[in-house]
């Protein structure tokens, strides 16, 4: 199993001339990506690297002055962006109210899968960037220096700023690949992809099986094979998100250019903060349970968080947390620690009594965050119920059931 990560470092070009060379190359690379994106959009979302090379390689080099490998990287970068957009569209189907109601009088919603044909315009690259292939376009020099290609004949040299831990990726076990040059404010950054081969995770090596329920009252609730439960509160997260919401409302009411610029900065700041929280949470989970752990999550693909069921004043912060990002972070951190993440069906995990198997939606009180079984009387936190049931599905997975799920039968009613 190959695990890829991105290592991020700040760099400092040697001179102002070098900075201008980098900025020029980044802008031309961005324009080339938009040119390729327009072609892909107009040709039925063609994403074959070979076909795009045959059609666009020479026009890209002539029109934007990119070097040979840079032209290839621009095509690869644009194709990768369309693949990402395709995945995002698939994870968020179009949902609409059918106008019908179920036996409880609630609206019946229907979802339609989305693909690239739902795009109304080509993917657009706003931020200048530059993708460089190791060996051809960039290389590591002695004394923590990086050699980078630009549009000029001579390479430029940049210093790595505080490259803590960088040399661990030069021990021969990691394969360094594409490097992306970015500029944020007045600072330059280099994002380097690194890949390492790990042995495939075997079910038999699992020393811990941990069920993780993701939510908003508690961002995660974990339950292990020893019956231990750990909660990660989302109260502070909710307070901070409401603060950002109030600030955005104030700026939107002004409508000035400076307010719009401030809005953009706030959005970026909030996203960085959310990413940091998910990083800390995933690291906490991996460190808590150690290596050889099977983390079990619900498969939330296509699951719609019904916004109409949330209070209007708190709807935004209630339904827009980055659960998928948390899943991605936990997955790669688990792989680096010789562990694994598996997703199981979400059916009835929050409605099933783990003691008697009774499945009843009415047993869960969302306002009190309490689950009380109407059959056996078992009662506990509703998020803990979800984690217990998810952990049980993980145990069944270890036992040989590759697609464990709960099914509502007459015995469970």
JSON list of C-alpha atoms in Angstrom, two decimals, residues 15-226:
[
{"chain": "A", "resi": 15, "resn": "UNK", "atom": "CA", "xyz": [17.07, 37.85, -4.87]},
{"chain": "A", "resi": 16, "resn": "UNK", "atom": "CA", "xyz": [14.26, 40.08, -6.08]},
{"chain": "A", "resi": 17, "resn": "UNK", "atom": "CA", "xyz": [15.04, 38.98, -9.64]},
{"chain": "A", "resi": 18, "resn": "UNK", "atom": "CA", "xyz": [14.48, 35.35, -8.65]},
{"chain": "A", "resi": 19, "resn": "UNK", "atom": "CA", "xyz": [11.14, 36.30, -7.10]},
{"chain": "A", "resi": 20, "resn": "UNK", "atom": "CA", "xyz": [10.07, 38.00, -10.34]},
{"chain": "A", "resi": 21, "resn": "UNK", "atom": "CA", "xyz": [11.08, 34.91, -12.33]},
{"chain": "A", "resi": 22, "resn": "UNK", "atom": "CA", "xyz": [9.03, 32.66, -10.05]},
{"chain": "A", "resi": 23, "resn": "UNK", "atom": "CA", "xyz": [6.02, 34.99, -10.18]},
{"chain": "A", "resi": 24, "resn": "UNK", "atom": "CA", "xyz": [6.14, 35.10, -13.99]},
{"chain": "A", "resi": 25, "resn": "UNK", "atom": "CA", "xyz": [6.34, 31.30, -14.27]},
{"chain": "A", "resi": 26, "resn": "UNK", "atom": "CA", "xyz": [3.47, 30.85, -11.81]},
{"chain": "A", "resi": 27, "resn": "UNK", "atom": "CA", "xyz": [1.21, 33.23, -13.71]},
{"chain": "A", "resi": 28, "resn": "UNK", "atom": "CA", "xyz": [1.94, 31.61, -17.08]},
{"chain": "A", "resi": 29, "resn": "UNK", "atom": "CA", "xyz": [1.32, 28.19, -15.57]},
{"chain": "A", "resi": 30, "resn": "UNK", "atom": "CA", "xyz": [-2.04, 29.40, -14.21]},
{"chain": "A", "resi": 31, "resn": "UNK", "atom": "CA", "xyz": [-3.05, 30.78, -17.62]},
{"chain": "A", "resi": 32, "resn": "UNK", "atom": "CA", "xyz": [-2.03, 27.50, -19.26]},
{"chain": "A", "resi": 33, "resn": "UNK", "atom": "CA", "xyz": [-4.20, 25.54, -16.81]},
{"chain": "A", "resi": 34, "resn": "UNK", "atom": "CA", "xyz": [-7.21, 27.74, -17.61]},
{"chain": "A", "resi": 35, "resn": "UNK", "atom": "CA", "xyz": [-6.54, 27.25, -21.33]},
{"chain": "A", "resi": 36, "resn": "UNK", "atom": "CA", "xyz": [-6.52, 23.46, -20.84]},
{"chain": "A", "resi": 37, "resn": "UNK", "atom": "CA", "xyz": [-9.61, 23.64, -18.63]},
{"chain": "A", "resi": 38, "resn": "UNK", "atom": "CA", "xyz": [-11.53, 25.47, -21.35]},
{"chain": "A", "resi": 39, "resn": "UNK", "atom": "CA", "xyz": [-10.58, 22.77, -23.85]},
{"chain": "A", "resi": 40, "resn": "UNK", "atom": "CA", "xyz": [-11.65, 19.97, -21.50]},
{"chain": "A", "resi": 41, "resn": "UNK", "atom": "CA", "xyz": [-14.99, 21.69, -20.84]},
{"chain": "A", "resi": 42, "resn": "UNK", "atom": "CA", "xyz": [-15.67, 22.13, -24.56]},
{"chain": "A", "resi": 43, "resn": "UNK", "atom": "CA", "xyz": [-14.72, 18.55, -25.49]},
{"chain": "A", "resi": 44, "resn": "UNK", "atom": "CA", "xyz": [-17.02, 16.44, -23.31]},
{"chain": "A", "resi": 45, "resn": "UNK", "atom": "CA", "xyz": [-14.69, 16.61, -20.31]},
{"chain": "A", "resi": 46, "resn": "UNK", "atom": "CA", "xyz": [-11.87, 14.80, -22.04]},
{"chain": "A", "resi": 47, "resn": "UNK", "atom": "CA", "xyz": [-9.40, 13.70, -19.35]},
{"chain": "A", "resi": 48, "resn": "UNK", "atom": "CA", "xyz": [-7.07, 11.36, -21.22]},
{"chain": "A", "resi": 49, "resn": "UNK", "atom": "CA", "xyz": [-3.50, 12.53, -20.62]},
{"chain": "A", "resi": 50, "resn": "UNK", "atom": "CA", "xyz": [-2.36, 11.08, -23.96]},
{"chain": "A", "resi": 51, "resn": "UNK", "atom": "CA", "xyz": [-5.10, 12.74, -26.02]},
{"chain": "A", "resi": 52, "resn": "UNK", "atom": "CA", "xyz": [-4.65, 16.08, -24.28]},
{"chain": "A", "resi": 53, "resn": "UNK", "atom": "CA", "xyz": [-0.88, 15.92, -24.83]},
{"chain": "A", "resi": 54, "resn": "UNK", "atom": "CA", "xyz": [-1.40, 15.28, -28.55]},
{"chain": "A", "resi": 55, "resn": "UNK", "atom": "CA", "xyz": [-3.77, 18.24, -28.88]},
{"chain": "A", "resi": 56, "resn": "UNK", "atom": "CA", "xyz": [-2.39, 20.80, -26.47]},
{"chain": "A", "resi": 57, "resn": "UNK", "atom": "CA", "xyz": [1.31, 20.20, -25.80]},
{"chain": "A", "resi": 58, "resn": "UNK", "atom": "CA", "xyz": [2.73, 22.38, -28.57]},
{"chain": "A", "resi": 59, "resn": "UNK", "atom": "CA", "xyz": [0.05, 25.14, -28.29]},
{"chain": "A", "resi": 60, "resn": "UNK", "atom": "CA", "xyz": [0.76, 25.40, -24.57]},
{"chain": "A", "resi": 61, "resn": "UNK", "atom": "CA", "xyz": [4.49, 25.72, -25.08]},
{"chain": "A", "resi": 62, "resn": "UNK", "atom": "CA", "xyz": [4.14, 28.27, -27.88]},
{"chain": "A", "resi": 63, "resn": "UNK", "atom": "CA", "xyz": [1.39, 30.34, -26.24]},
{"chain": "A", "resi": 64, "resn": "UNK", "atom": "CA", "xyz": [2.63, 30.44, -22.64]},
{"chain": "A", "resi": 65, "resn": "UNK", "atom": "CA", "xyz": [6.37, 29.78, -22.97]},
{"chain": "A", "resi": 66, "resn": "UNK", "atom": "CA", "xyz": [6.37, 26.81, -20.60]},
{"chain": "A", "resi": 67, "resn": "UNK", "atom": "CA", "xyz": [9.20, 24.31, -20.64]},
{"chain": "A", "resi": 68, "resn": "UNK", "atom": "CA", "xyz": [8.53, 20.74, -21.75]},
{"chain": "A", "resi": 69, "resn": "UNK", "atom": "CA", "xyz": [7.93, 19.21, -18.32]},
{"chain": "A", "resi": 70, "resn": "UNK", "atom": "CA", "xyz": [5.96, 22.24, -17.14]},
{"chain": "A", "resi": 71, "resn": "UNK", "atom": "CA", "xyz": [3.56, 21.80, -20.07]},
{"chain": "A", "resi": 72, "resn": "UNK", "atom": "CA", "xyz": [3.05, 18.17, -19.07]},
{"chain": "A", "resi": 73, "resn": "UNK", "atom": "CA", "xyz": [2.54, 19.21, -15.44]},
{"chain": "A", "resi": 74, "resn": "UNK", "atom": "CA", "xyz": [-0.07, 21.81, -16.44]},
{"chain": "A", "resi": 75, "resn": "UNK", "atom": "CA", "xyz": [-2.11, 19.15, -18.24]},
{"chain": "A", "resi": 76, "resn": "UNK", "atom": "CA", "xyz": [-1.77, 16.74, -15.32]},
{"chain": "A", "resi": 77, "resn": "UNK", "atom": "CA", "xyz": [-2.73, 19.45, -12.82]},
{"chain": "A", "resi": 78, "resn": "UNK", "atom": "CA", "xyz": [-5.87, 20.41, -14.74]},
{"chain": "A", "resi": 79, "resn": "UNK", "atom": "CA", "xyz": [-6.97, 16.80, -15.18]},
{"chain": "A", "resi": 80, "resn": "UNK", "atom": "CA", "xyz": [-6.47, 16.20, -11.45]},
{"chain": "A", "resi": 81, "resn": "UNK", "atom": "CA", "xyz": [-8.64, 19.23, -10.64]},
{"chain": "A", "resi": 82, "resn": "UNK", "atom": "CA", "xyz": [-11.48, 17.88, -12.78]},
{"chain": "A", "resi": 83, "resn": "UNK", "atom": "CA", "xyz": [-11.18, 14.49, -11.09]},
{"chain": "A", "resi": 84, "resn": "UNK", "atom": "CA", "xyz": [-11.46, 16.21, -7.71]},
{"chain": "A", "resi": 85, "resn": "UNK", "atom": "CA", "xyz": [-14.52, 18.18, -8.82]},
{"chain": "A", "resi": 86, "resn": "UNK", "atom": "CA", "xyz": [-16.09, 14.97, -10.14]},
{"chain": "A", "resi": 87, "resn": "UNK", "atom": "CA", "xyz": [-15.59, 13.30, -6.75]},
{"chain": "A", "resi": 88, "resn": "UNK", "atom": "CA", "xyz": [-17.04, 16.31, -4.92]},
{"chain": "A", "resi": 89, "resn": "UNK", "atom": "CA", "xyz": [-20.12, 16.35, -7.16]},
{"chain": "A", "resi": 90, "resn": "UNK", "atom": "CA", "xyz": [-20.65, 12.63, -6.61]},
{"chain": "A", "resi": 91, "resn": "UNK", "atom": "CA", "xyz": [-20.49, 13.09, -2.83]},
{"chain": "A", "resi": 92, "resn": "UNK", "atom": "CA", "xyz": [-23.12, 15.83, -2.91]},
{"chain": "A", "resi": 93, "resn": "UNK", "atom": "CA", "xyz": [-26.08, 14.71, -5.04]},
{"chain": "A", "resi": 94, "resn": "UNK", "atom": "CA", "xyz": [-28.84, 17.15, -5.97]},
{"chain": "A", "resi": 95, "resn": "UNK", "atom": "CA", "xyz": [-31.68, 16.83, -3.44]},
{"chain": "A", "resi": 96, "resn": "UNK", "atom": "CA", "xyz": [-35.21, 18.10, -3.89]},
{"chain": "A", "resi": 97, "resn": "UNK", "atom": "CA", "xyz": [-38.59, 17.87, -2.21]},
{"chain": "A", "resi": 98, "resn": "UNK", "atom": "CA", "xyz": [-40.89, 15.53, -4.14]},
{"chain": "A", "resi": 99, "resn": "UNK", "atom": "CA", "xyz": [-43.97, 17.26, -2.72]},
{"chain": "A", "resi": 100, "resn": "UNK", "atom": "CA", "xyz": [-45.07, 14.00, -1.10]},
{"chain": "A", "resi": 101, "resn": "UNK", "atom": "CA", "xyz": [-45.10, 13.07, 2.58]},
{"chain": "A", "resi": 102, "resn": "UNK", "atom": "CA", "xyz": [-44.47, 9.84, 4.46]},
{"chain": "A", "resi": 103, "resn": "UNK", "atom": "CA", "xyz": [-46.76, 8.21, 7.04]},
{"chain": "A", "resi": 104, "resn": "UNK", "atom": "CA", "xyz": [-45.47, 10.59, 9.72]},
{"chain": "A", "resi": 105, "resn": "UNK", "atom": "CA", "xyz": [-46.31, 13.65, 7.61]},
{"chain": "A", "resi": 106, "resn": "UNK", "atom": "CA", "xyz": [-42.67, 14.54, 6.87]},
{"chain": "A", "resi": 107, "resn": "UNK", "atom": "CA", "xyz": [-41.60, 15.62, 3.35]},
{"chain": "A", "resi": 108, "resn": "UNK", "atom": "CA", "xyz": [-40.09, 12.92, 1.13]},
{"chain": "A", "resi": 109, "resn": "UNK", "atom": "CA", "xyz": [-36.82, 14.02, -0.45]},
{"chain": "A", "resi": 110, "resn": "UNK", "atom": "CA", "xyz": [-35.19, 12.49, -3.50]},
{"chain": "A", "resi": 111, "resn": "UNK", "atom": "CA", "xyz": [-31.56, 12.72, -4.60]},
{"chain": "A", "resi": 112, "resn": "UNK", "atom": "CA", "xyz": [-30.09, 12.69, -8.10]},
{"chain": "A", "resi": 113, "resn": "UNK", "atom": "CA", "xyz": [-26.40, 11.78, -8.61]},
{"chain": "A", "resi": 114, "resn": "UNK", "atom": "CA", "xyz": [-24.31, 14.57, -10.13]},
{"chain": "A", "resi": 115, "resn": "UNK", "atom": "CA", "xyz": [-21.41, 14.35, -12.58]},
{"chain": "A", "resi": 116, "resn": "UNK", "atom": "CA", "xyz": [-19.30, 16.84, -14.54]},
{"chain": "A", "resi": 117, "resn": "UNK", "atom": "CA", "xyz": [-22.20, 17.59, -16.86]},
{"chain": "A", "resi": 118, "resn": "UNK", "atom": "CA", "xyz": [-23.69, 19.62, -14.00]},
{"chain": "A", "resi": 119, "resn": "UNK", "atom": "CA", "xyz": [-20.90, 22.18, -14.39]},
{"chain": "A", "resi": 120, "resn": "UNK", "atom": "CA", "xyz": [-22.13, 25.39, -16.00]},
{"chain": "A", "resi": 121, "resn": "UNK", "atom": "CA", "xyz": [-18.66, 26.72, -16.78]},
{"chain": "A", "resi": 122, "resn": "UNK", "atom": "CA", "xyz": [-15.06, 25.46, -16.89]},
{"chain": "A", "resi": 123, "resn": "UNK", "atom": "CA", "xyz": [-13.04, 24.99, -13.73]},
{"chain": "A", "resi": 124, "resn": "UNK", "atom": "CA", "xyz": [-11.10, 28.20, -13.21]},
{"chain": "A", "resi": 125, "resn": "UNK", "atom": "CA", "xyz": [-7.65, 28.55, -11.63]},
{"chain": "A", "resi": 126, "resn": "UNK", "atom": "CA", "xyz": [-7.58, 31.78, -9.63]},
{"chain": "A", "resi": 127, "resn": "UNK", "atom": "CA", "xyz": [-4.35, 31.52, -7.67]},
{"chain": "A", "resi": 128, "resn": "UNK", "atom": "CA", "xyz": [-0.99, 31.54, -9.49]},
{"chain": "A", "resi": 129, "resn": "UNK", "atom": "CA", "xyz": [0.94, 28.33, -8.91]},
{"chain": "A", "resi": 130, "resn": "UNK", "atom": "CA", "xyz": [3.72, 26.30, -10.45]},
{"chain": "A", "resi": 131, "resn": "UNK", "atom": "CA", "xyz": [4.04, 22.50, -10.51]},
{"chain": "A", "resi": 132, "resn": "UNK", "atom": "CA", "xyz": [7.60, 21.22, -10.75]},
{"chain": "A", "resi": 133, "resn": "UNK", "atom": "CA", "xyz": [8.69, 17.61, -11.31]},
{"chain": "A", "resi": 134, "resn": "UNK", "atom": "CA", "xyz": [11.55, 16.34, -9.18]},
{"chain": "A", "resi": 135, "resn": "UNK", "atom": "CA", "xyz": [14.75, 15.85, -11.12]},
{"chain": "A", "resi": 136, "resn": "UNK", "atom": "CA", "xyz": [13.49, 17.73, -14.17]},
{"chain": "A", "resi": 137, "resn": "UNK", "atom": "CA", "xyz": [12.29, 20.94, -12.55]},
{"chain": "A", "resi": 138, "resn": "UNK", "atom": "CA", "xyz": [13.43, 20.90, -8.94]},
{"chain": "A", "resi": 139, "resn": "UNK", "atom": "CA", "xyz": [16.05, 19.23, -6.77]},
{"chain": "A", "resi": 140, "resn": "UNK", "atom": "CA", "xyz": [17.32, 19.34, -3.20]},
{"chain": "A", "resi": 141, "resn": "UNK", "atom": "CA", "xyz": [20.77, 20.87, -2.78]},
{"chain": "A", "resi": 142, "resn": "UNK", "atom": "CA", "xyz": [23.10, 20.79, 0.19]},
{"chain": "A", "resi": 143, "resn": "UNK", "atom": "CA", "xyz": [22.72, 23.20, 3.12]},
{"chain": "A", "resi": 144, "resn": "UNK", "atom": "CA", "xyz": [18.89, 23.10, 2.91]},
{"chain": "A", "resi": 145, "resn": "UNK", "atom": "CA", "xyz": [18.65, 24.75, -0.49]},
{"chain": "A", "resi": 146, "resn": "UNK", "atom": "CA", "xyz": [16.21, 24.05, -3.31]},
{"chain": "A", "resi": 147, "resn": "UNK", "atom": "CA", "xyz": [16.95, 24.43, -7.03]},
{"chain": "A", "resi": 148, "resn": "UNK", "atom": "CA", "xyz": [13.88, 25.50, -9.03]},
{"chain": "A", "resi": 149, "resn": "UNK", "atom": "CA", "xyz": [13.14, 25.83, -12.74]},
{"chain": "A", "resi": 150, "resn": "UNK", "atom": "CA", "xyz": [11.45, 28.95, -14.14]},
{"chain": "A", "resi": 151, "resn": "UNK", "atom": "CA", "xyz": [10.84, 30.12, -17.70]},
{"chain": "A", "resi": 152, "resn": "UNK", "atom": "CA", "xyz": [14.44, 31.36, -17.92]},
{"chain": "A", "resi": 153, "resn": "UNK", "atom": "CA", "xyz": [17.36, 29.12, -18.87]},
{"chain": "A", "resi": 154, "resn": "UNK", "atom": "CA", "xyz": [19.10, 29.34, -15.52]},
{"chain": "A", "resi": 155, "resn": "UNK", "atom": "CA", "xyz": [17.61, 27.75, -12.43]},
{"chain": "A", "resi": 156, "resn": "UNK", "atom": "CA", "xyz": [17.12, 29.79, -9.28]},
{"chain": "A", "resi": 157, "resn": "UNK", "atom": "CA", "xyz": [18.14, 28.78, -5.78]},
{"chain": "A", "resi": 158, "resn": "UNK", "atom": "CA", "xyz": [15.91, 29.22, -2.74]},
{"chain": "A", "resi": 159, "resn": "UNK", "atom": "CA", "xyz": [16.52, 28.53, 0.95]},
{"chain": "A", "resi": 160, "resn": "UNK", "atom": "CA", "xyz": [14.25, 26.26, 3.00]},
{"chain": "A", "resi": 161, "resn": "UNK", "atom": "CA", "xyz": [13.11, 28.20, 6.07]},
{"chain": "A", "resi": 162, "resn": "UNK", "atom": "CA", "xyz": [13.41, 26.08, 9.23]},
{"chain": "A", "resi": 163, "resn": "UNK", "atom": "CA", "xyz": [13.13, 22.72, 7.46]},
{"chain": "A", "resi": 164, "resn": "UNK", "atom": "CA", "xyz": [12.43, 20.75, 10.65]},
{"chain": "A", "resi": 165, "resn": "UNK", "atom": "CA", "xyz": [12.09, 17.05, 9.96]},
{"chain": "A", "resi": 166, "resn": "UNK", "atom": "CA", "xyz": [12.84, 17.38, 6.25]},
{"chain": "A", "resi": 167, "resn": "UNK", "atom": "CA", "xyz": [15.81, 15.02, 6.25]},
{"chain": "A", "resi": 168, "resn": "UNK", "atom": "CA", "xyz": [13.64, 12.11, 7.42]},
{"chain": "A", "resi": 169, "resn": "UNK", "atom": "CA", "xyz": [12.18, 12.12, 3.90]},
{"chain": "A", "resi": 170, "resn": "UNK", "atom": "CA", "xyz": [15.67, 11.70, 2.41]},
{"chain": "A", "resi": 171, "resn": "UNK", "atom": "CA", "xyz": [16.42, 8.34, 4.09]},
{"chain": "A", "resi": 172, "resn": "UNK", "atom": "CA", "xyz": [15.48, 6.38, 0.97]},
{"chain": "A", "resi": 173, "resn": "UNK", "atom": "CA", "xyz": [12.11, 5.08, 2.21]},
{"chain": "A", "resi": 174, "resn": "UNK", "atom": "CA", "xyz": [10.19, 8.09, 0.89]},
{"chain": "A", "resi": 175, "resn": "UNK", "atom": "CA", "xyz": [9.87, 8.96, -2.79]},
{"chain": "A", "resi": 176, "resn": "UNK", "atom": "CA", "xyz": [9.71, 12.70, -3.36]},
{"chain": "A", "resi": 177, "resn": "UNK", "atom": "CA", "xyz": [7.74, 13.78, -6.42]},
{"chain": "A", "resi": 178, "resn": "UNK", "atom": "CA", "xyz": [5.83, 16.85, -7.54]},
{"chain": "A", "resi": 179, "resn": "UNK", "atom": "CA", "xyz": [6.53, 20.18, -5.87]},
{"chain": "A", "resi": 180, "resn": "UNK", "atom": "CA", "xyz": [4.03, 23.04, -5.99]},
{"chain": "A", "resi": 181, "resn": "UNK", "atom": "CA", "xyz": [5.20, 26.64, -5.59]},
{"chain": "A", "resi": 182, "resn": "UNK", "atom": "CA", "xyz": [2.69, 29.05, -3.99]},
{"chain": "A", "resi": 183, "resn": "UNK", "atom": "CA", "xyz": [2.76, 32.60, -2.68]},
{"chain": "A", "resi": 184, "resn": "UNK", "atom": "CA", "xyz": [0.64, 33.78, 0.23]},
{"chain": "A", "resi": 185, "resn": "UNK", "atom": "CA", "xyz": [1.00, 37.47, 0.94]},
{"chain": "A", "resi": 186, "resn": "UNK", "atom": "CA", "xyz": [4.72, 38.19, 0.75]},
{"chain": "A", "resi": 187, "resn": "UNK", "atom": "CA", "xyz": [5.79, 34.65, 1.66]},
{"chain": "A", "resi": 188, "resn": "UNK", "atom": "CA", "xyz": [6.73, 31.83, -0.70]},
{"chain": "A", "resi": 189, "resn": "UNK", "atom": "CA", "xyz": [5.88, 28.19, -0.01]},
{"chain": "A", "resi": 190, "resn": "UNK", "atom": "CA", "xyz": [6.85, 24.84, -1.48]},
{"chain": "A", "resi": 191, "resn": "UNK", "atom": "CA", "xyz": [4.48, 21.86, -1.14]},
{"chain": "A", "resi": 192, "resn": "UNK", "atom": "CA", "xyz": [6.27, 18.58, -1.90]},
{"chain": "A", "resi": 193, "resn": "UNK", "atom": "CA", "xyz": [4.48, 15.28, -2.41]},
{"chain": "A", "resi": 194, "resn": "UNK", "atom": "CA", "xyz": [6.10, 12.29, -0.70]},
{"chain": "A", "resi": 195, "resn": "UNK", "atom": "CA", "xyz": [5.11, 8.63, -1.08]},
{"chain": "A", "resi": 196, "resn": "UNK", "atom": "CA", "xyz": [6.07, 5.65, 1.05]},
{"chain": "A", "resi": 197, "resn": "UNK", "atom": "CA", "xyz": [5.16, 1.99, 0.68]},
{"chain": "A", "resi": 198, "resn": "UNK", "atom": "CA", "xyz": [3.60, 0.28, 3.70]},
{"chain": "A", "resi": 199, "resn": "UNK", "atom": "CA", "xyz": [2.59, -3.33, 4.06]},
{"chain": "A", "resi": 200, "resn": "UNK", "atom": "CA", "xyz": [-1.14, -3.92, 3.53]},
{"chain": "A", "resi": 201, "resn": "UNK", "atom": "CA", "xyz": [-3.20, -3.90, 6.69]},
{"chain": "A", "resi": 202, "resn": "UNK", "atom": "CA", "xyz": [-4.40, -7.36, 7.71]},
{"chain": "A", "resi": 203, "resn": "UNK", "atom": "CA", "xyz": [-7.54, -7.87, 9.77]},
{"chain": "A", "resi": 204, "resn": "UNK", "atom": "CA", "xyz": [-5.70, -10.27, 12.05]},
{"chain": "A", "resi": 205, "resn": "UNK", "atom": "CA", "xyz": [-3.23, -7.62, 13.21]},
{"chain": "A", "resi": 206, "resn": "UNK", "atom": "CA", "xyz": [-5.97, -5.50, 14.82]},
{"chain": "A", "resi": 207, "resn": "UNK", "atom": "CA", "xyz": [-5.27, -5.00, 18.51]},
{"chain": "A", "resi": 208, "resn": "UNK", "atom": "CA", "xyz": [-8.01, -2.39, 18.85]},
{"chain": "A", "resi": 209, "resn": "UNK", "atom": "CA", "xyz": [-11.34, -1.90, 17.10]},
{"chain": "A", "resi": 210, "resn": "UNK", "atom": "CA", "xyz": [-12.62, 1.63, 17.60]},
{"chain": "A", "resi": 211, "resn": "UNK", "atom": "CA", "xyz": [-16.05, 2.86, 16.50]},
{"chain": "A", "resi": 212, "resn": "UNK", "atom": "CA", "xyz": [-16.20, 6.60, 15.81]},
{"chain": "A", "resi": 213, "resn": "UNK", "atom": "CA", "xyz": [-19.44, 8.54, 15.59]},
{"chain": "A", "resi": 214, "resn": "UNK", "atom": "CA", "xyz": [-19.11, 12.00, 14.02]},
{"chain": "A", "resi": 215, "resn": "UNK", "atom": "CA", "xyz": [-21.46, 14.78, 15.04]},
{"chain": "A", "resi": 216, "resn": "UNK", "atom": "CA", "xyz": [-21.82, 18.40, 16.11]},
{"chain": "A", "resi": 217, "resn": "UNK", "atom": "CA", "xyz": [-22.59, 18.27, 19.84]},
{"chain": "A", "resi": 218, "resn": "UNK", "atom": "CA", "xyz": [-19.51, 16.02, 20.01]},
{"chain": "A", "resi": 219, "resn": "UNK", "atom": "CA", "xyz": [-17.28, 16.19, 16.95]},
{"chain": "A", "resi": 220, "resn": "UNK", "atom": "CA", "xyz": [-16.30, 12.59, 17.59]},
{"chain": "A", "resi": 221, "resn": "UNK", "atom": "CA", "xyz": [-17.41, 9.97, 20.07]},
{"chain": "A", "resi": 222, "resn": "UNK", "atom": "CA", "xyz": [-15.18, 6.89, 20.12]},
{"chain": "A", "resi": 223, "resn": "UNK", "atom": "CA", "xyz": [-15.87, 3.49, 21.67]},
{"chain": "A", "resi": 224, "resn": "UNK", "atom": "CA", "xyz": [-13.32, 0.67, 21.82]},
{"chain": "A", "resi": 225, "resn": "UNK", "atom": "CA", "xyz": [-13.36, -3.07, 22.43]},
{"chain": "A", "resi": 226, "resn": "UNK", "atom": "CA", "xyz": [-12.77, -2.52, 26.16]}
]
